[in-house]
mmCIF file of C-alpha atoms in Angstrom:
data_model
loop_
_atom_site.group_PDB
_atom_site.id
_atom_site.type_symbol
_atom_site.label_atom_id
_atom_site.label_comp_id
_atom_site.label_asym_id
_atom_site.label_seq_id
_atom_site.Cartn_x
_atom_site.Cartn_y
_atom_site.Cartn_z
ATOM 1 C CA UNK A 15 108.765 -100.154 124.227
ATOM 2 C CA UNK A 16 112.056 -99.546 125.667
ATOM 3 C CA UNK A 17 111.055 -96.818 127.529
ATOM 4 C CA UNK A 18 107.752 -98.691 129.039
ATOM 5 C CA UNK A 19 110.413 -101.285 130.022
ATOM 6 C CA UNK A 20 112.856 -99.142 131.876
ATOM 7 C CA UNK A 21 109.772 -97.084 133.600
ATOM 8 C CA UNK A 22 108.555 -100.464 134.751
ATOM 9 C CA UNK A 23 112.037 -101.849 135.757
ATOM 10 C CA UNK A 24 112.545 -98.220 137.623
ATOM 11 C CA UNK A 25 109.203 -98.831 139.520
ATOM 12 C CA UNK A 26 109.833 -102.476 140.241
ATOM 13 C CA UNK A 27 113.152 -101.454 142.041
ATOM 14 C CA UNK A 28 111.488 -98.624 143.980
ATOM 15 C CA UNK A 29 108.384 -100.220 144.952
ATOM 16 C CA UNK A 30 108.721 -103.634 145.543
ATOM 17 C CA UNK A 31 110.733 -105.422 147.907
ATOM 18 C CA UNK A 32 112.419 -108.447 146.113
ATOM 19 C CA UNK A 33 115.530 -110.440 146.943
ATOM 20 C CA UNK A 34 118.682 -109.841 145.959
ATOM 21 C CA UNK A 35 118.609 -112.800 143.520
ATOM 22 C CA UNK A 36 115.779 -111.272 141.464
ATOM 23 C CA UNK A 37 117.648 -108.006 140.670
ATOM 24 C CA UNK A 38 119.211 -107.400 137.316
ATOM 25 C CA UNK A 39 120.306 -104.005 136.411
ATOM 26 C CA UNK A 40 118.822 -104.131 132.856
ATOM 27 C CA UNK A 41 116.481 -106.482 131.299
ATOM 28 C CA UNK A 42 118.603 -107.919 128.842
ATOM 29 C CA UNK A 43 120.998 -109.117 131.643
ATOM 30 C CA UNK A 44 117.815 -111.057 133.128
ATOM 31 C CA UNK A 45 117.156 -112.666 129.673
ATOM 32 C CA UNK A 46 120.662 -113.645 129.180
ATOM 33 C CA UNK A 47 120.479 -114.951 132.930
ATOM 34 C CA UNK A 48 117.597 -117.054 132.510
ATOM 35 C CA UNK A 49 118.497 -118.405 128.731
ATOM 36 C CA UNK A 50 121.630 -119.198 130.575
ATOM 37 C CA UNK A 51 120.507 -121.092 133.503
ATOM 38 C CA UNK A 52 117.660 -122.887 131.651
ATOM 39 C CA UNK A 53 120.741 -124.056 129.106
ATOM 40 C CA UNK A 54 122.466 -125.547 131.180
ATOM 41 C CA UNK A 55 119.849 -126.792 132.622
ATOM 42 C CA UNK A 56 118.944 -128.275 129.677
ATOM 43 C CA UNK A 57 121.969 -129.972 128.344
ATOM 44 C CA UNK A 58 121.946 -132.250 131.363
ATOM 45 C CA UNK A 59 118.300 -132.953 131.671
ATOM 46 C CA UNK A 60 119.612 -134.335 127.786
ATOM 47 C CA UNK A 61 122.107 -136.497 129.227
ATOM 48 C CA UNK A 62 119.819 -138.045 131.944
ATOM 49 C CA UNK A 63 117.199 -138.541 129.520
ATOM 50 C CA UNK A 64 119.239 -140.018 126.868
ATOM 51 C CA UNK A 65 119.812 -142.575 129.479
ATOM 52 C CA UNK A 66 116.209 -142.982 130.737
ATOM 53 C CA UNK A 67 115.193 -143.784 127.249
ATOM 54 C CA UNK A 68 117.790 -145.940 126.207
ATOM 55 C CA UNK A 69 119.967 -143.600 123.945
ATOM 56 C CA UNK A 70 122.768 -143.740 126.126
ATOM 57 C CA UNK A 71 124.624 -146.034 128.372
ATOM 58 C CA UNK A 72 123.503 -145.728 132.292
ATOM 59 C CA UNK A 73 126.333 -144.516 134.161
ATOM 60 C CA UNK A 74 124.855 -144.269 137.489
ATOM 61 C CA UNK A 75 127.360 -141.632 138.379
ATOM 62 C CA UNK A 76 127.391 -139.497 135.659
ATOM 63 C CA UNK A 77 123.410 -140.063 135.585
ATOM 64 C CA UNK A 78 123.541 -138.360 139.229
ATOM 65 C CA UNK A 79 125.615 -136.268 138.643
ATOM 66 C CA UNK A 80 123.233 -134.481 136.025
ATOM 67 C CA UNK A 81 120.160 -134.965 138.265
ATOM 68 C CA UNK A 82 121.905 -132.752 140.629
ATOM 69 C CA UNK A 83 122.879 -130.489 138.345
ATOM 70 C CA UNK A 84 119.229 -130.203 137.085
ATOM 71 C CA UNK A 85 117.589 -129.794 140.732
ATOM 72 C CA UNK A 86 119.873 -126.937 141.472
ATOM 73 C CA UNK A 87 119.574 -124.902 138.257
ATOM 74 C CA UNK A 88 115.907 -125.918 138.023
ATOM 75 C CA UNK A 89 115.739 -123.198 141.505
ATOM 76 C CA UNK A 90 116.987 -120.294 139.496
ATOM 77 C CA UNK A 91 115.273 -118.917 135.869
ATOM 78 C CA UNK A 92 112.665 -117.925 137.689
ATOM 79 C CA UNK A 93 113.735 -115.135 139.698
ATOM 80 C CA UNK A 94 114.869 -113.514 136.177
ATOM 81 C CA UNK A 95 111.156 -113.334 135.115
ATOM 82 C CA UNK A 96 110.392 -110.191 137.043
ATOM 83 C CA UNK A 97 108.090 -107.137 135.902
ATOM 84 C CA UNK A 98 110.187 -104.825 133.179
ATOM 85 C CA UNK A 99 112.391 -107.768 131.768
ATOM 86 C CA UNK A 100 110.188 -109.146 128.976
ATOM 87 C CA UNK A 101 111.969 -110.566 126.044
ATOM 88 C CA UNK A 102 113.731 -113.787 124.682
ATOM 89 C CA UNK A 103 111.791 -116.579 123.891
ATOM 90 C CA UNK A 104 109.386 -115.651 126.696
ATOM 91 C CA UNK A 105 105.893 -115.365 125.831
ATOM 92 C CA UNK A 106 103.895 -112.205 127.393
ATOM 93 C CA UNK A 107 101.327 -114.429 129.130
ATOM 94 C CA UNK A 108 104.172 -115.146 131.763
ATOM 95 C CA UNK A 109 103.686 -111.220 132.606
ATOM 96 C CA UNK A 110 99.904 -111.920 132.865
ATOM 97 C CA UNK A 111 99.266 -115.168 134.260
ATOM 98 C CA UNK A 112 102.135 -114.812 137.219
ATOM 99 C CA UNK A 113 100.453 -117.205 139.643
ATOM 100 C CA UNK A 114 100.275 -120.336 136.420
ATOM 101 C CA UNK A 115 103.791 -119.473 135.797
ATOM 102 C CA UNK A 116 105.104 -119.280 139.003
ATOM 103 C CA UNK A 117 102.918 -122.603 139.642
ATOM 104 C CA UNK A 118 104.322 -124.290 136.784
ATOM 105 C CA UNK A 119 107.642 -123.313 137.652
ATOM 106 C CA UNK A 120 107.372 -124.300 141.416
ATOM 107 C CA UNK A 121 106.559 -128.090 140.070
ATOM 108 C CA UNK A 122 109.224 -128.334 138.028
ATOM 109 C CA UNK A 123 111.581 -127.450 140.693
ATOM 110 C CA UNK A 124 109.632 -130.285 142.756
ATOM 111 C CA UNK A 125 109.656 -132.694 140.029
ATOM 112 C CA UNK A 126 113.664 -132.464 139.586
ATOM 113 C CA UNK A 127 114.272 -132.668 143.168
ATOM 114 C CA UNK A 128 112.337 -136.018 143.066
ATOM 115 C CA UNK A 129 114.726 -137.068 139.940
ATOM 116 C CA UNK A 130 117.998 -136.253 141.990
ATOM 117 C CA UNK A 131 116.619 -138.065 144.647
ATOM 118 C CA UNK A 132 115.827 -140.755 142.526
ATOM 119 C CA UNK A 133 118.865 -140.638 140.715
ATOM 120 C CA UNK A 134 120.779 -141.316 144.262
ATOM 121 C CA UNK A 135 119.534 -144.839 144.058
ATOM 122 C CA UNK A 136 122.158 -146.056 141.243
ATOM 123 C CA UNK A 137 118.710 -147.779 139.539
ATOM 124 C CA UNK A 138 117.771 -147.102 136.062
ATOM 125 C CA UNK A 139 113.730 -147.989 136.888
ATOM 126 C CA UNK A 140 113.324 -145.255 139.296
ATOM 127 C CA UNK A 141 115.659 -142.900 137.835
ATOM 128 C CA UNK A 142 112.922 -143.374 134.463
ATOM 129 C CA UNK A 143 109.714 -143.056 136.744
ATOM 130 C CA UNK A 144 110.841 -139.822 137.975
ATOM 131 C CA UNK A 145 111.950 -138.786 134.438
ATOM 132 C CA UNK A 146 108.502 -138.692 133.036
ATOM 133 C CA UNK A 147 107.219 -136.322 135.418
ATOM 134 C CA UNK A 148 110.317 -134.006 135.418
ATOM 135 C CA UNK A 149 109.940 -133.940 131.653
ATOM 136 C CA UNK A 150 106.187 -132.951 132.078
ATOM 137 C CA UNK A 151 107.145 -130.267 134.181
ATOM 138 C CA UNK A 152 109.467 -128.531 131.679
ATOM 139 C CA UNK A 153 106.962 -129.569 128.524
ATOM 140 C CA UNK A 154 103.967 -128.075 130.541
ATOM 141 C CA UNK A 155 105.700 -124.417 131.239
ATOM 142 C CA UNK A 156 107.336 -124.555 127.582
ATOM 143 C CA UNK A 157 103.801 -124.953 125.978
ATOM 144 C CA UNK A 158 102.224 -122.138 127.950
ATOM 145 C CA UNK A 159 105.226 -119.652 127.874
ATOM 146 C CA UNK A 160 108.319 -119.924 125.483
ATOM 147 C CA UNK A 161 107.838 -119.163 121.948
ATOM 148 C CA UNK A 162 108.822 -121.448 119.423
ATOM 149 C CA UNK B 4 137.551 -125.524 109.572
ATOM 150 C CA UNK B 5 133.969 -127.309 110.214
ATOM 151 C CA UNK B 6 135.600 -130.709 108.997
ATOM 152 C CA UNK B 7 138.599 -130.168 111.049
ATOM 153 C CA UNK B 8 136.113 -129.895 114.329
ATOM 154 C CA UNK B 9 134.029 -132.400 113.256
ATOM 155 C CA UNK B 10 137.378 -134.720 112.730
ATOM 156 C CA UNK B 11 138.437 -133.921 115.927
ATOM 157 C CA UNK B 12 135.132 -134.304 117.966
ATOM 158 C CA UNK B 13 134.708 -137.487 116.454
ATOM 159 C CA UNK B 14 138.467 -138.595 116.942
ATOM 160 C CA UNK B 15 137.848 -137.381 120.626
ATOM 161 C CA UNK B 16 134.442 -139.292 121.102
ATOM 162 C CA UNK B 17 136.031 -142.571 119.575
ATOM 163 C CA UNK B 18 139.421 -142.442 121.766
ATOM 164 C CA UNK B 19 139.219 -140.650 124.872
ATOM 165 C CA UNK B 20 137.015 -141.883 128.038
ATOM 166 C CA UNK B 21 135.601 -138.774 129.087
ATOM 167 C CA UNK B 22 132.426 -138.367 131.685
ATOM 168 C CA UNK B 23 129.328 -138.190 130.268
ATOM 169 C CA UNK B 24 129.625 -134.142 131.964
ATOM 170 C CA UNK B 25 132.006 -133.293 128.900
ATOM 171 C CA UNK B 26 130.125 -134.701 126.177
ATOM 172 C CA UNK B 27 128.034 -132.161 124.087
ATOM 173 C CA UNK B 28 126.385 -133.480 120.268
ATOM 174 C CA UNK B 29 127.867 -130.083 118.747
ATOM 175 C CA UNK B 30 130.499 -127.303 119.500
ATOM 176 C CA UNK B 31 127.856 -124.896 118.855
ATOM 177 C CA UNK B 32 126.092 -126.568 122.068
ATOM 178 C CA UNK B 33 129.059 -127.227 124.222
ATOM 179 C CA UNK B 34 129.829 -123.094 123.789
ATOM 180 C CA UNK B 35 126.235 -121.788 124.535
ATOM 181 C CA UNK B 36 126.520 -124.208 127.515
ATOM 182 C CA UNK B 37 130.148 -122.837 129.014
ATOM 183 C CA UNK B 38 128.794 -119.573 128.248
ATOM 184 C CA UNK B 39 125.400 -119.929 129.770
ATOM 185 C CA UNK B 40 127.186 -121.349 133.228
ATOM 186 C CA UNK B 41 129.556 -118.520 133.206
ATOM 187 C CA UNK B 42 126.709 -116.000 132.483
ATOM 188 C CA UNK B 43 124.931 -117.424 135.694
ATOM 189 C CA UNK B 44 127.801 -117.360 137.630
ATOM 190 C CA UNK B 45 128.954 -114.017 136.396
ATOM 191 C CA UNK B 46 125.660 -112.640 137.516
ATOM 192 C CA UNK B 47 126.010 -113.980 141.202
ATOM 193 C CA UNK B 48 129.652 -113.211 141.901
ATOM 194 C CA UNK B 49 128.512 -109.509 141.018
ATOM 195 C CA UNK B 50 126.075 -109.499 143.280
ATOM 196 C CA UNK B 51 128.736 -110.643 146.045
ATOM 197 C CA UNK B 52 131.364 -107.969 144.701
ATOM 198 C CA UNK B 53 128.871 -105.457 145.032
ATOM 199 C CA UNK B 54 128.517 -105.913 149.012
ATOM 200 C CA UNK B 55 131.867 -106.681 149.250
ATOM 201 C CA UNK B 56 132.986 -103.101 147.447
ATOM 202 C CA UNK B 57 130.148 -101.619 149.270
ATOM 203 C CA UNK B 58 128.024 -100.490 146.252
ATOM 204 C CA UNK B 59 125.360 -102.675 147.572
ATOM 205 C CA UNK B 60 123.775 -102.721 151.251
ATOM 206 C CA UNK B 61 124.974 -106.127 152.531
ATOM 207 C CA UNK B 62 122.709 -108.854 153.250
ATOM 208 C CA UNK B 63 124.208 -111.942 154.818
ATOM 209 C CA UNK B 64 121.325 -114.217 153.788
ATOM 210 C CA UNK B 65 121.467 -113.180 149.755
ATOM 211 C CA UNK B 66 125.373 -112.758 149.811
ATOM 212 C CA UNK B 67 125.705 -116.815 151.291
ATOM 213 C CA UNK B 68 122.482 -117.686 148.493
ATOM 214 C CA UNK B 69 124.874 -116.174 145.408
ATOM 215 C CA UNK B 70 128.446 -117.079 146.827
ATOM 216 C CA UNK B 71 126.755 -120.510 147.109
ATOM 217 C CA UNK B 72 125.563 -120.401 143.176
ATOM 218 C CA UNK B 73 128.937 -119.118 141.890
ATOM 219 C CA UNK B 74 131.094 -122.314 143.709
ATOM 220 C CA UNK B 75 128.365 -124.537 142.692
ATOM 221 C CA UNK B 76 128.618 -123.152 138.715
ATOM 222 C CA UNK B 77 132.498 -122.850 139.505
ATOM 223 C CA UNK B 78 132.529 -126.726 138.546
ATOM 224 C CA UNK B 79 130.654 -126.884 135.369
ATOM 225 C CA UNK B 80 132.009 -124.788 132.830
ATOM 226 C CA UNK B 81 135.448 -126.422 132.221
ATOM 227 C CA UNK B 82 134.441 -129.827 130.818
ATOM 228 C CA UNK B 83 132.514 -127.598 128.063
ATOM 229 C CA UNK B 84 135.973 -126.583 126.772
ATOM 230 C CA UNK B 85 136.914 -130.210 125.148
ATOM 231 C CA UNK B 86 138.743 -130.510 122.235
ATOM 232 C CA UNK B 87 137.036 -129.555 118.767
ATOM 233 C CA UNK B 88 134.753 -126.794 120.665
ATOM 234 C CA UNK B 89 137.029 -124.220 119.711
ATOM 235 C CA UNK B 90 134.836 -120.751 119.567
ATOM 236 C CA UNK B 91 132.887 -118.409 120.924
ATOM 237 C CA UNK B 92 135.105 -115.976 123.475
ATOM 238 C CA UNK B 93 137.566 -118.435 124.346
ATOM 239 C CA UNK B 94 140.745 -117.939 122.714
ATOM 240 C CA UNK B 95 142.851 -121.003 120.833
ATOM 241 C CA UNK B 96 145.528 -120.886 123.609
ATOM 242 C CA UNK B 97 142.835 -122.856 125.664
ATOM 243 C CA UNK B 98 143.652 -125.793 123.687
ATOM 244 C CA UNK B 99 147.015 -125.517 123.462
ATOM 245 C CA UNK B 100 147.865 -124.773 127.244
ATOM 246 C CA UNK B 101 146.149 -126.918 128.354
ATOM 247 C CA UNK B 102 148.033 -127.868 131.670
ATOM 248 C CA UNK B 103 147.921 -124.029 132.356
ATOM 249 C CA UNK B 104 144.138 -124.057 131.902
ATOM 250 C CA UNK B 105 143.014 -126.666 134.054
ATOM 251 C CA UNK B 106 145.387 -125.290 136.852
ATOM 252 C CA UNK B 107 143.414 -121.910 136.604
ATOM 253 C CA UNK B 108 139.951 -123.609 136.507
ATOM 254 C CA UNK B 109 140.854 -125.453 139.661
ATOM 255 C CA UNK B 110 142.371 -122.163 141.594
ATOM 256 C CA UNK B 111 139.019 -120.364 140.737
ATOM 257 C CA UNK B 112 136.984 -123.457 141.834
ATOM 258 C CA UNK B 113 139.011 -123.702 144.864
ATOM 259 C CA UNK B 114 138.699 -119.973 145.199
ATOM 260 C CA UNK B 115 135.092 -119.438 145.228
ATOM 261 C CA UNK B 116 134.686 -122.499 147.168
ATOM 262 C CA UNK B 117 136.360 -120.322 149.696
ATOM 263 C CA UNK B 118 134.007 -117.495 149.206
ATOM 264 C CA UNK B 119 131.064 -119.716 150.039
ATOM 265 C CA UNK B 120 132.768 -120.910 152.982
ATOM 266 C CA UNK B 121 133.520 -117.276 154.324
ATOM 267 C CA UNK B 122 129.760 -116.101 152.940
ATOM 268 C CA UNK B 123 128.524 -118.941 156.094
ATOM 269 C CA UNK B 124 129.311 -116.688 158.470
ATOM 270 C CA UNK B 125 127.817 -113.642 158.061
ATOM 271 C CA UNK B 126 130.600 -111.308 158.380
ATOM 272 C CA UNK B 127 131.126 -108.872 155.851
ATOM 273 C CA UNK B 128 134.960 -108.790 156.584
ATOM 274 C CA UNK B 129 134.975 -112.467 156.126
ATOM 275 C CA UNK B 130 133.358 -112.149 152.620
ATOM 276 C CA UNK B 131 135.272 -109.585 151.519
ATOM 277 C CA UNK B 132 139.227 -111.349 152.259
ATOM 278 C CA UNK B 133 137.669 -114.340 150.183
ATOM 279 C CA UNK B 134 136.302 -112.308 147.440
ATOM 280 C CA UNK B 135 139.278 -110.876 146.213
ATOM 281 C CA UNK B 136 141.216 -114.104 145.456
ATOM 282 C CA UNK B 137 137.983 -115.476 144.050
ATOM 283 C CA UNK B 138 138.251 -111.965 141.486
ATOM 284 C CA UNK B 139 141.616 -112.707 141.087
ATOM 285 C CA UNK B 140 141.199 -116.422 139.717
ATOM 286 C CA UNK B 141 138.371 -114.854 137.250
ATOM 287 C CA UNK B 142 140.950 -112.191 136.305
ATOM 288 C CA UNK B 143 144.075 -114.471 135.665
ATOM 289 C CA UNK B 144 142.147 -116.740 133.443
ATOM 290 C CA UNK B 145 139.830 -114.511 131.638
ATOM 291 C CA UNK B 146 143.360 -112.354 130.868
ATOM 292 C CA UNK B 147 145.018 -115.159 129.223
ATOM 293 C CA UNK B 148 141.783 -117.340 128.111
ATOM 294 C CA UNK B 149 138.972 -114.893 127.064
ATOM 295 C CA UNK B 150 138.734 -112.719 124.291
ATOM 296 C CA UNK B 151 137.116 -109.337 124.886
#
């Protein structure tokens, strides 16, 4: 499996012309890229939700602040998906079904941009209509690609 | 140990006003975070270093795209070092120097700030007189901070 890996990886880098920012130099440092990203991520997608449902405080600022912080991380897991670095939590189908994933990930990118902008606003009611959405957008890629 | 943490988090939560940014549920959480950032901005400022040492053919437009990512994930990893999230890499003198911490957060935030800056222009020359600083505010507090 290794070996498949590396052959693929070595073929990817000599056939295909990708940007800089989708170049890893072995698959685990993709995996550990992405996990990384999508962790951070994460933790303050938490913090704006806890406050879109009620579980925390709103502090406009710090509600912003995450927004922002989502929309830009929410541009870069995806370039660490490439051919040759399978692994992680990712399912295989992401490997098969490229244009669904890279669909799926191209809304959520979308639908965090909208809850940044949103979030610029200072007002809890729009900052939870473009929660929703933004949460679809992660659930809907999660259920089709990450492993439990 | 655990209790200890635990005491402190909670003695931390009750007593200090932090921003929302430096509030994770669990240490476990708060070091998978600071690593994850530092992971993602690792990954960039390599890419950068490799132009700038000239292992890597330069590209102006992918050099500015990752000198961009590393001062934007230059902010975020520092709040994730709060009191009772001892672990991980970081060594104990984090929590005890304090003063000197924060001071070499900031230089390497100000640092790669400068990196972006210089990556605007498109000049290799430019990029590299920034990048060495930025290396050297890694170095300084990864020597003192960071265990290997």
């Amino acid at each position: 499996m290794k070996i498949i890996g590396a052959l693929a990886l070595a073929a990817m880098a000599a056939t295909v012309s990708l940007p800089a920012s989708a170049q890893f130099a072995k698959a685990e440092d993709a995996i550990k890229y992405r996990q990384g990203a999508l962790t951070v991520l994460g933790s303050h997608f938490g913090r704006v939700g806890a406050m879109a449902n009620g579980k925390a405080a709103f502090d406009a600022k710090s509600a912003q602040e995450s927004a922002e912080i989502v929309a830009f991380m929410a541009k870069l897991p995806w370039a660490a998906f490439a051919a040759g670095t399978e692994g992680g939590k990712a399912k295989p189908e992401i490997w098969k079904e490229q244009a669904k994933f890279q669909d799926l990930a191209k809304k959520s990118e979308e639908a965090t941009a909208k809850l940044a902008e949103a979030s610029k606003s200072g007002n809890l009611d729009q900052i939870k209509a473009a929660f929703g959405p933004a949460a679809n957008s992660c659930k809907s890629c999660h259920d089709a690609f990450r492993n439990r």
